[in-house]
Structure formats: structure tokens, C-alpha cells
Amino acid sequence: MKFLFFCVPFFLQCGTYSTFTYSQYDQVRATRLNAVSSKGLSLITTSFLRSNDLYDKYVEMPRVVIYDLDNRLVAEKSRDLSYYLAELCYHTGSTLDMDDPMFARMYASSLVYSYTYLFDKKAIPGPDPFSMQFRFALETYNRSLAQLVRFAKKNRKLANLTDLSLPLMRGALTMTGAEVETTWTPKNFLEVEVAYDYKIEGFSNQINKFGIGTPLILIRKHPERESPERKKYEFVGGVGQAYPGTAFVSLEDSYLENRNLHLKAKIHLFDPVYRDRIKFAGLDLPMESDTTTPLAYMLSGAEKRDGFFAKFDGEAALDRQGLYLIYPYKKDKIPVVFVHGLASSPFIWFPMINEFLADPKIKEKYQFWVYWYPTGNPVTISAADFRDTLRDLRKTYDPKGEDVSFDKMVLVGHSMGGLLSKLMVTHTKKEDWMQAAHIPLSRYESLNHETKEDIKRVFEFKPLPFVKRVIFVATPHRGSNLAEGILGSIARILFVLPKSALSNIGKAYKFLTLNSNEDSIVPENYGVDDLVPNSLFTQVTGNLKPEVDFHSIIGNSRFRNLEWINDSVVSYDSSHLEGAKSELLVDSDHSVQDHMPTILEIKRILLEHIHVFEN
């Protein structure tokens, strides 16, 4: 019995050490987890606590351990210790409610400690960008700043950031200044949201850049004091504008040598539409950004407001008609103007624009605008409005005509939008329309001066000198058979023409295109009527050639034989124009703009456009 008594401990100890095989990915997950990505600590910080006999004490009294380690950090100036402290503060803060007085203290301290690890030249040894600590410190910095943004928002401190003072484990962090790169200051924003907080839908690709900083959504309030001339171009049909931003906080002093317990900091707000990197303290750093989530945030509000039938409501579309700058106007950036098609809206272009923002060269050289118009109106009326709007926008933002990039404008039109775009780069005279409509010149001469001017505006077009290239996407230059079939009849029933059509413009259009007396001012011509093969519109414009470089992207949902190719709405014969710089067939229905080959082709064309002018 005594023998067995003494042998039991021996046999029990034999099973202390063992190994087992990880399942696939488990080892990677275990080494990648930290306080930001899980409820626990990283293996790195856990190992440090255990090696210093602090793990159990931290579990019981986390703040005491943090205070003790902070004193040790100041004495030793250990870079690795600054990371351990950053994670411990973040981990402790994650257990607190935002109303807890220690919430801001923990996350502000986490921010300072992670900043110390990443940038403080007093810390030893130098930072190792290949180490796991470096990666974790970067992530902890970004997420700590995100928590502080949420805290400042709740406490209404975002408008006056220089009034913000945050407690630290030792002393306080005070914002002494702000450098704002975005066009508007924080006071111009109605709300500021953290982009991390939102999951997107509707975009097939989320464009994120990973690096330093916290991605934000900046929701701009409607500026009552801003000039009406600019206001009308900066708010998409009354939709609240949401812009991307990236926040970054820099320390003016070293925390390791901060003896007065008051640490000064500066907050920076960068614009990720126009930059991908941050130059700071002699360093060139990749900047964290998210340009997709702000787009989704903005569009979600618009789609909730606009139902299916709103696309056919001329009055509703008229309220939103206009050219809109998705981001603030930038001199020296080439405008790309997107024009939607029949019974559609500018929102069809945002997935494409989202992809363009991922390309540094495109983002550097171009700015993106969208045009919204009531597609129930006759095409020439919509085109005349589009032409006037482009001219007015230039007068508003470049009154002296000094922006040479404006003179390199590119138009991208889908379906009916391509027809509007073509009229911006071709010649038509009123006589062309009168001849096609068999209207004698004497009848025109009998009109009053005002009506004559309206006719000239609607039927006489000259190429706009600042438009240098056009891209046609599934454009029915010679009409579509569907426009005269059952679908065309349904469209005429659904479309509601705006009341403004009951004007001299409508009167002039009816007078020239229909055999009716001058007093009848109710136009019976819809935009869909212009798409009928052999309509007056297609007779006059069908074979017009743009007087600038142009490209065609054509959908093909059925066949490979050119005689039978169509996108279920527009045939190849209608979409094809001789003389195009390029022509691409895309395996697609009429919504060609949604497909990646189309996006890649337009990207190629835009890069080619840059090359032409650079050389």
C-alpha cells in the first residue's frame, strides 16, 4: 500500500506534457487574436503577463497592473511594454459602458501607448514593422481612436475638437489643434459616423485601404448660408451628402518624457478620395480608408425615399434634375460625367465609381459627377437642359475658364443617356428637324420671337468645346423596336410628364414635330417616342458622328453573329457607330454598366485619355 501511495503522484505527473494537432486554420487564428478582434488578450501579451507573474493579478485588479506597468514603461522606455499596455487598456475598456468615467481614460491611454510603440523615437529598441506587435499596435491605435470618436460624438465634442481633453492613466491628453484636409471643417457636418460600424449591401466590392488612421463617414448638413449657385450642385437631389474621411491623432510630445502630466496632441482629418498615404514625422505611411461605406450610407437614404414608380414621375424627377458632384469640386482634376438611361437614375453608376476609387491613378486624375433628368421628356429637351447645366457649372466653379482639366471632360452615357451625351458633341440645325418633319420654313418664320428662341435651344446643337471624349454604353443611336411595342405602350402609361412641359418649350416641340395648331401646348411626345426606329429623332440624329474621340460598349445577351447581336433591348446595328476608337461586346443584357468587363473597359479608356493629354 505504501508503494502505491508513493507511486500515484508519479503516474499523475506522467500526463502533464503533451501535443495535439491543430485543425486547419486554428493555429493561425490563435496567433492573430488580440483584444481588438476578440474578448481576450493576444498570446503575446498573455505570455508577457505570465512570464512576469502578473496574469492572475491582472484578472483580479487590471487597473493596478496597468498603473504599475505604466511606471515601469516611463523608467525603462521599453517599446514592447508600450504595446502590452495599449492592449491591456483596450481590453479593460471593452468591458466598460461608454458612460463609465474610466471609458475615455482607457481608450485614450490605449491610443497613446500604441502611438508610443509605433512612432516614439524615445522608445527602445526601434519598431520592427515585421513583428506581430507592430501589426497589433497599428490595429489597436485605429480602433482606440474609433472608440474616442464615438465617445466625442455622444458628448457633442466633435464640432469643437480643440476643446476636447481626455484623461490618461497618467495625466491628460489635450487637443491643441486640428488640421483638416477635407473641403469642409467638422462644423459643416451634421453627423460623424465610424465606418467600422456599418456593413454594406448593394456593392459587389468594398474598397478598403489598410494602414494608419480611422475611417469615418462625414454627413454634411445642408448649408443654408452657401450660395445657391453651388448648393444646387453639391446635394444629390436633396439626399444628405456623405463623404469619406480618415482621422489621425499625433502627439506633440513624447509620452515617455512627459513630466508635466499634460500631453498635447493634434487631430488630422484626411480626404481618402485624394490621398492614400500620410506623410508624418519623416515617415510615408499607408492610410486606412473606406470609400465604399459612405457611398452606401448616402444611397440607402435615397433608395428608401424613391420607389419604383418615382422613376416614371416627371414631377419627382424634375425636383431632382441636375448635375451633382459626388465629391467637392477639385481644380486640375478631369470631370467624368455619367448620364443614366430611360426610367433610371444616377444610382446605377455608383458601383462603377466605387471601383474607380480603388485605382490610384484614376483617383488622382479624375473627379466624378452624375446627371439626373426626367426621362419622360423628349430627348432634345433633356439634352438642351444638360448642355445648359454643364455651361452653368463651369461658370460657377471656373468662371475665368482657367481650369485646363475642365477642358478634358469625358461623358459616359447609358442607353438614352448616351443620346444626350451625343448631342453634346455633334452639330444639328433646326432646318434638319424641319426637313425631316416636312415643316416649311415659312411656318417657322410665322412664330413669335420667344418661340423661335425656344426652338433654337431645343433643336440646334453645337459641340461643347470642353467635352473631349464620349463613351456610349448600350446606346440606341437608331432606336429600339421595344419602344414601339407593348413595353413602349406600358412606358407611356407609366410616365408622368412634368408640368413644366406645358411651356413654350413643349409648345415649340409639339409645333415642330406634330401637325397641330400653335395654340395646342400639351406635348404628346415622350422620351420613349424618340427611341422608336424611324422616329423624327432617330431620323435626324441616328447617323450623326461625334466630333470627338468616342467609344462603344455593346451588350450581347444571345448571339455571336453580328446580324443577331442584341442586349434584349438594343440591337447591335443600333448601338454600332462607325469611327469609334474602340468597340467592346460584353456578355450582358441591357444593364451593361453593371458588368466588370464594362468597368474595366471604361477604366482602360480613362487611362488612355490621361496618356493622350500627358503626351
mmCIF file of C-alpha atoms in Angstrom, residues 70-79 82 112-113 115-117 119-124 168 170-172 251-264:
data_model
loop_
_atom_site.group_PDB
_atom_site.id
_atom_site.type_symbol
_atom_site.label_atom_id
_atom_site.label_comp_id
_atom_site.label_asym_id
_atom_site.label_seq_id
_atom_site.Cartn_x
_atom_site.Cartn_y
_atom_site.Cartn_z
ATOM 1 C CA ASP A 70 2.996 52.472 -16.724
ATOM 2 C CA ASN A 71 5.604 53.436 -14.113
ATOM 3 C CA ARG A 72 7.850 50.711 -15.440
ATOM 4 C CA LEU A 73 7.380 51.993 -19.006
ATOM 5 C CA VAL A 74 8.491 55.516 -18.089
ATOM 6 C CA ALA A 75 11.561 54.118 -16.321
ATOM 7 C CA GLU A 76 12.580 51.556 -18.942
ATOM 8 C CA LYS A 77 11.197 53.194 -22.100
ATOM 9 C CA SER A 78 10.542 49.728 -23.486
ATOM 10 C CA ARG A 79 8.763 49.777 -26.838
ATOM 11 C CA SER A 82 4.081 50.211 -24.580
ATOM 12 C CA VAL A 112 -1.209 56.971 -26.516
ATOM 13 C CA TYR A 113 0.517 53.678 -25.722
ATOM 14 C CA TYR A 115 1.199 55.622 -30.705
ATOM 15 C CA THR A 116 4.284 55.372 -28.487
ATOM 16 C CA TYR A 117 5.019 51.902 -29.820
ATOM 17 C CA PHE A 119 6.202 56.424 -33.518
ATOM 18 C CA ASP A 120 8.003 57.487 -30.317
ATOM 19 C CA LYS A 121 11.723 57.788 -31.039
ATOM 20 C CA LYS A 122 12.492 57.724 -27.327
ATOM 21 C CA ALA A 123 11.239 54.142 -27.014
ATOM 22 C CA ILE A 124 13.777 51.333 -27.357
ATOM 23 C CA LEU A 168 -4.952 59.195 -19.249
ATOM 24 C CA ARG A 170 -1.028 59.336 -16.081
ATOM 25 C CA GLY A 171 -2.093 62.905 -16.785
ATOM 26 C CA ALA A 172 -4.398 64.065 -19.582
ATOM 27 C CA LEU A 251 1.311 63.655 -30.188
ATOM 28 C CA GLU A 252 3.356 66.828 -29.932
ATOM 29 C CA ASP A 253 5.447 65.449 -27.078
ATOM 30 C CA SER A 254 6.868 62.088 -26.078
ATOM 31 C CA TYR A 255 4.721 60.341 -23.508
ATOM 32 C CA LEU A 256 7.894 58.771 -22.122
ATOM 33 C CA GLU A 257 9.258 62.200 -21.188
ATOM 34 C CA ASN A 258 6.004 63.885 -20.284
ATOM 35 C CA ARG A 259 6.779 65.292 -16.831
ATOM 36 C CA ASN A 260 4.008 67.868 -16.513
ATOM 37 C CA LEU A 261 1.252 65.241 -16.951
ATOM 38 C CA HIS A 262 -0.332 67.245 -19.788
ATOM 39 C CA LEU A 263 0.203 65.649 -23.165
ATOM 40 C CA LYS A 264 -0.568 67.785 -26.203
#
